[in-house]
């Protein structure tokens, strides 16, 4: 069975503003969603062989990407909060 090619960035992305091909973004999202659903099924998952390691890797990729996006959103919200408090004061 052939392994999937996952269109991941080869270097860490500095911000969400970095342009990326929509097809790559869709492939990334679908790969992450597949891993999440695979893990949610939960029955008799072998994390050491078969599809287990690949799906676990994709799930960790999803978690890391979500953490990065959450950090960016926090920074944006802090900037907006500071701007609002500076304009109101």
N, C-alpha and C. Protein backbone atom coordinates (compact mmCIF):
# COMPACT_ATOMS: atom_id res chain seq x y z
N UNK A 1 0.84 -1.17 0.00
CA UNK A 1 0.00 0.00 0.00
C UNK A 1 0.89 1.24 0.00
N UNK A 2 0.58 2.17 -0.87
CA UNK A 2 1.37 3.41 -0.96
C UNK A 2 1.05 4.33 0.21
N UNK A 3 2.07 5.05 0.65
CA UNK A 3 1.84 6.00 1.74
C UNK A 3 1.40 7.32 1.15
N UNK A 4 0.65 8.09 1.92
CA UNK A 4 0.17 9.39 1.47
C UNK A 4 1.30 10.41 1.50
N UNK A 5 1.24 11.31 0.56
CA UNK A 5 2.14 12.46 0.59
C UNK A 5 1.38 13.58 1.27
N UNK A 6 1.95 14.10 2.33
CA UNK A 6 1.28 15.15 3.09
C UNK A 6 1.95 16.47 2.77
N UNK A 7 1.16 17.44 2.36
CA UNK A 7 1.69 18.74 1.95
C UNK A 7 1.91 19.63 3.16
N UNK A 8 2.91 19.30 3.96
CA UNK A 8 3.22 20.09 5.15
C UNK A 8 4.27 21.12 4.82
N UNK A 9 4.24 22.25 5.52
CA UNK A 9 5.33 23.20 5.34
C UNK A 9 6.64 22.56 5.80
N UNK A 10 7.73 22.82 5.07
CA UNK A 10 9.01 22.22 5.45
C UNK A 10 9.70 23.00 6.55
N UNK A 11 9.31 24.25 6.76
CA UNK A 11 9.87 25.05 7.83
C UNK A 11 8.73 25.62 8.65
N UNK A 12 8.98 25.98 9.90
CA UNK A 12 7.90 26.56 10.71
C UNK A 12 7.34 27.82 10.07
N UNK A 13 6.04 27.93 10.12
CA UNK A 13 5.37 29.09 9.53
C UNK A 13 5.39 30.23 10.54
N UNK A 14 5.85 31.40 10.11
CA UNK A 14 5.97 32.54 11.01
C UNK A 14 4.62 33.14 11.36
N UNK A 15 3.71 33.15 10.42
CA UNK A 15 2.39 33.72 10.71
C UNK A 15 1.35 33.12 9.79
N UNK A 16 0.10 33.35 10.13
CA UNK A 16 -1.00 32.84 9.33
C UNK A 16 -1.10 33.57 7.99
N UNK A 17 -0.40 34.69 7.86
CA UNK A 17 -0.47 35.47 6.64
C UNK A 17 0.37 34.88 5.51
N UNK A 18 1.18 33.88 5.81
CA UNK A 18 2.01 33.26 4.80
C UNK A 18 1.11 32.60 3.77
N UNK A 19 1.32 32.97 2.49
CA UNK A 19 0.49 32.44 1.42
C UNK A 19 0.78 30.97 1.20
N UNK A 20 -0.28 30.20 1.02
CA UNK A 20 -0.13 28.79 0.75
C UNK A 20 -1.22 28.40 -0.25
N UNK A 21 -0.90 27.46 -1.10
CA UNK A 21 -1.85 27.00 -2.10
C UNK A 21 -3.10 26.44 -1.42
N UNK A 22 -4.30 26.85 -1.88
CA UNK A 22 -5.53 26.34 -1.27
C UNK A 22 -5.64 24.81 -1.32
N UNK A 23 -5.12 24.19 -2.37
CA UNK A 23 -5.16 22.73 -2.46
C UNK A 23 -4.30 22.11 -1.36
N UNK A 24 -3.14 22.72 -1.06
CA UNK A 24 -2.30 22.22 0.03
C UNK A 24 -2.99 22.39 1.38
N UNK A 25 -3.61 23.55 1.58
CA UNK A 25 -4.33 23.79 2.82
C UNK A 25 -5.46 22.78 3.01
N UNK A 26 -6.18 22.50 1.93
CA UNK A 26 -7.27 21.53 1.99
C UNK A 26 -6.73 20.13 2.29
N UNK A 27 -5.64 19.75 1.64
CA UNK A 27 -5.04 18.44 1.89
C UNK A 27 -4.58 18.33 3.34
N UNK A 28 -3.95 19.39 3.86
CA UNK A 28 -3.52 19.41 5.27
C UNK A 28 -4.70 19.21 6.19
N UNK A 29 -5.75 19.97 5.98
CA UNK A 29 -6.94 19.92 6.84
C UNK A 29 -7.60 18.54 6.78
N UNK A 30 -7.72 17.98 5.60
CA UNK A 30 -8.33 16.66 5.46
C UNK A 30 -7.47 15.57 6.12
N UNK A 31 -6.16 15.68 6.01
CA UNK A 31 -5.27 14.72 6.65
C UNK A 31 -5.40 14.80 8.16
N UNK A 32 -5.45 16.01 8.69
CA UNK A 32 -5.60 16.20 10.14
C UNK A 32 -6.96 15.72 10.62
N UNK A 33 -8.01 16.00 9.85
CA UNK A 33 -9.35 15.56 10.21
C UNK A 33 -9.43 14.03 10.21
N UNK A 34 -8.82 13.40 9.22
CA UNK A 34 -8.80 11.94 9.18
C UNK A 34 -8.14 11.38 10.44
N UNK A 35 -7.01 11.98 10.84
CA UNK A 35 -6.32 11.50 12.04
C UNK A 35 -7.19 11.69 13.28
N UNK A 36 -7.85 12.83 13.38
CA UNK A 36 -8.71 13.09 14.53
C UNK A 36 -9.86 12.08 14.59
N UNK A 37 -10.50 11.84 13.47
CA UNK A 37 -11.61 10.88 13.44
C UNK A 37 -11.12 9.45 13.70
N UNK A 38 -9.94 9.14 13.19
CA UNK A 38 -9.37 7.81 13.38
C UNK A 38 -9.13 7.56 14.86
N UNK A 39 -8.61 8.58 15.55
CA UNK A 39 -8.34 8.45 16.98
C UNK A 39 -9.65 8.39 17.76
N UNK A 40 -10.64 9.16 17.34
CA UNK A 40 -11.92 9.16 18.04
C UNK A 40 -12.61 7.80 17.98
N UNK A 41 -12.36 7.02 16.93
CA UNK A 41 -12.95 5.69 16.82
C UNK A 41 -12.49 4.84 17.98
N UNK A 42 -11.19 4.88 18.24
CA UNK A 42 -10.63 4.37 19.48
C UNK A 42 -10.52 2.89 19.72
N UNK A 43 -11.19 2.06 18.99
CA UNK A 43 -11.17 0.63 19.30
C UNK A 43 -9.94 -0.05 18.71
N UNK A 44 -9.22 -0.73 19.55
CA UNK A 44 -8.11 -1.58 19.15
C UNK A 44 -7.11 -0.86 18.24
N UNK A 45 -6.77 0.36 18.57
CA UNK A 45 -5.78 1.10 17.80
C UNK A 45 -4.39 0.63 18.23
N UNK A 46 -3.60 0.21 17.26
CA UNK A 46 -2.22 -0.17 17.52
C UNK A 46 -1.35 1.03 17.17
N UNK A 47 -0.85 1.72 18.18
CA UNK A 47 -0.07 2.94 17.95
C UNK A 47 1.35 2.64 17.49
N UNK A 48 1.75 1.37 17.54
CA UNK A 48 3.13 1.01 17.23
C UNK A 48 3.32 0.44 15.83
N UNK A 49 2.25 0.08 15.15
CA UNK A 49 2.40 -0.51 13.82
C UNK A 49 1.20 -0.14 12.95
N UNK A 50 1.26 -0.54 11.70
CA UNK A 50 0.19 -0.24 10.77
C UNK A 50 0.05 1.26 10.56
N UNK A 51 -1.19 1.73 10.55
CA UNK A 51 -1.46 3.17 10.37
C UNK A 51 -1.32 3.96 11.66
N UNK A 52 -1.15 3.30 12.78
CA UNK A 52 -1.10 3.97 14.07
C UNK A 52 -0.07 5.08 14.17
N UNK A 53 1.22 4.81 13.88
CA UNK A 53 2.22 5.87 14.00
C UNK A 53 1.96 7.06 13.08
N UNK A 54 1.49 6.78 11.85
CA UNK A 54 1.21 7.88 10.91
C UNK A 54 0.06 8.73 11.43
N UNK A 55 -1.00 8.08 11.91
CA UNK A 55 -2.15 8.83 12.41
C UNK A 55 -1.79 9.60 13.67
N UNK A 56 -0.99 9.01 14.54
CA UNK A 56 -0.55 9.71 15.75
C UNK A 56 0.28 10.93 15.37
N UNK A 57 1.17 10.78 14.42
CA UNK A 57 1.98 11.89 13.94
C UNK A 57 1.09 13.01 13.39
N UNK A 58 0.07 12.64 12.62
CA UNK A 58 -0.83 13.65 12.06
C UNK A 58 -1.65 14.33 13.15
N UNK A 59 -2.02 13.58 14.18
CA UNK A 59 -2.77 14.16 15.29
C UNK A 59 -1.91 15.16 16.07
N UNK A 60 -0.64 14.80 16.29
CA UNK A 60 0.27 15.72 16.97
C UNK A 60 0.52 16.96 16.11
N UNK A 61 0.58 16.79 14.80
CA UNK A 61 0.72 17.90 13.87
C UNK A 61 -0.48 18.85 14.01
N UNK A 62 -1.68 18.27 14.08
CA UNK A 62 -2.89 19.07 14.26
C UNK A 62 -2.83 19.85 15.57
N UNK A 63 -2.45 19.19 16.65
CA UNK A 63 -2.38 19.86 17.95
C UNK A 63 -1.35 20.99 17.93
N UNK A 64 -0.20 20.76 17.30
CA UNK A 64 0.84 21.79 17.23
C UNK A 64 0.36 22.97 16.40
N UNK A 65 -0.32 22.70 15.30
CA UNK A 65 -0.83 23.77 14.45
C UNK A 65 -1.90 24.58 15.18
N UNK A 66 -2.77 23.90 15.92
CA UNK A 66 -3.79 24.60 16.69
C UNK A 66 -3.17 25.46 17.78
N UNK A 67 -2.13 24.96 18.43
CA UNK A 67 -1.45 25.74 19.47
C UNK A 67 -0.79 26.97 18.87
N UNK A 68 -0.18 26.83 17.69
CA UNK A 68 0.44 27.97 17.01
C UNK A 68 -0.61 29.02 16.65
N UNK A 69 -1.73 28.56 16.11
CA UNK A 69 -2.81 29.49 15.73
C UNK A 69 -3.39 30.17 16.97
N UNK A 70 -3.53 29.43 18.06
CA UNK A 70 -4.05 30.02 19.30
C UNK A 70 -3.10 31.10 19.82
N UNK A 71 -1.80 30.84 19.73
CA UNK A 71 -0.81 31.85 20.13
C UNK A 71 -0.90 33.10 19.29
N UNK A 72 -1.08 32.94 17.98
CA UNK A 72 -1.23 34.09 17.09
C UNK A 72 -2.49 34.88 17.42
N UNK A 73 -3.59 34.16 17.69
CA UNK A 73 -4.84 34.84 18.05
C UNK A 73 -4.70 35.59 19.37
N UNK A 74 -3.98 35.00 20.32
CA UNK A 74 -3.76 35.67 21.60
C UNK A 74 -2.99 36.97 21.38
N UNK A 75 -1.93 36.90 20.57
CA UNK A 75 -1.14 38.10 20.29
C UNK A 75 -2.00 39.17 19.61
N UNK A 76 -2.83 38.78 18.68
CA UNK A 76 -3.71 39.74 17.99
C UNK A 76 -4.71 40.35 18.97
N UNK A 77 -5.25 39.53 19.87
CA UNK A 77 -6.23 40.05 20.83
C UNK A 77 -5.57 41.00 21.82
N UNK A 78 -4.32 40.69 22.22
CA UNK A 78 -3.59 41.58 23.12
C UNK A 78 -3.30 42.92 22.45
N UNK A 79 -2.93 42.91 21.18
CA UNK A 79 -2.70 44.15 20.44
C UNK A 79 -3.98 44.97 20.38
N UNK A 80 -5.09 44.31 20.08
CA UNK A 80 -6.37 45.01 19.99
C UNK A 80 -6.79 45.56 21.35
N UNK A 81 -6.56 44.78 22.41
CA UNK A 81 -6.92 45.24 23.77
C UNK A 81 -6.09 46.45 24.15
N UNK A 82 -4.79 46.40 23.86
CA UNK A 82 -3.92 47.54 24.18
C UNK A 82 -4.28 48.78 23.38
N UNK A 83 -4.62 48.57 22.13
CA UNK A 83 -5.03 49.70 21.27
C UNK A 83 -6.33 50.31 21.78
N UNK A 84 -7.25 49.47 22.21
CA UNK A 84 -8.54 49.96 22.71
C UNK A 84 -8.36 50.69 24.03
N UNK A 85 -7.51 50.18 24.92
CA UNK A 85 -7.31 50.83 26.20
C UNK A 85 -6.52 52.14 26.02
N UNK A 86 -5.63 52.17 25.04
CA UNK A 86 -4.89 53.40 24.76
C UNK A 86 -5.75 54.47 24.13
N UNK A 87 -6.70 54.08 23.31
CA UNK A 87 -7.59 55.04 22.65
C UNK A 87 -8.66 55.54 23.59
N UNK A 88 -9.04 54.71 24.56
CA UNK A 88 -10.10 55.09 25.49
C UNK A 88 -9.58 55.89 26.69
N UNK A 89 -8.29 55.89 26.92
CA UNK A 89 -7.74 56.47 28.13
C UNK A 89 -7.19 57.81 27.90
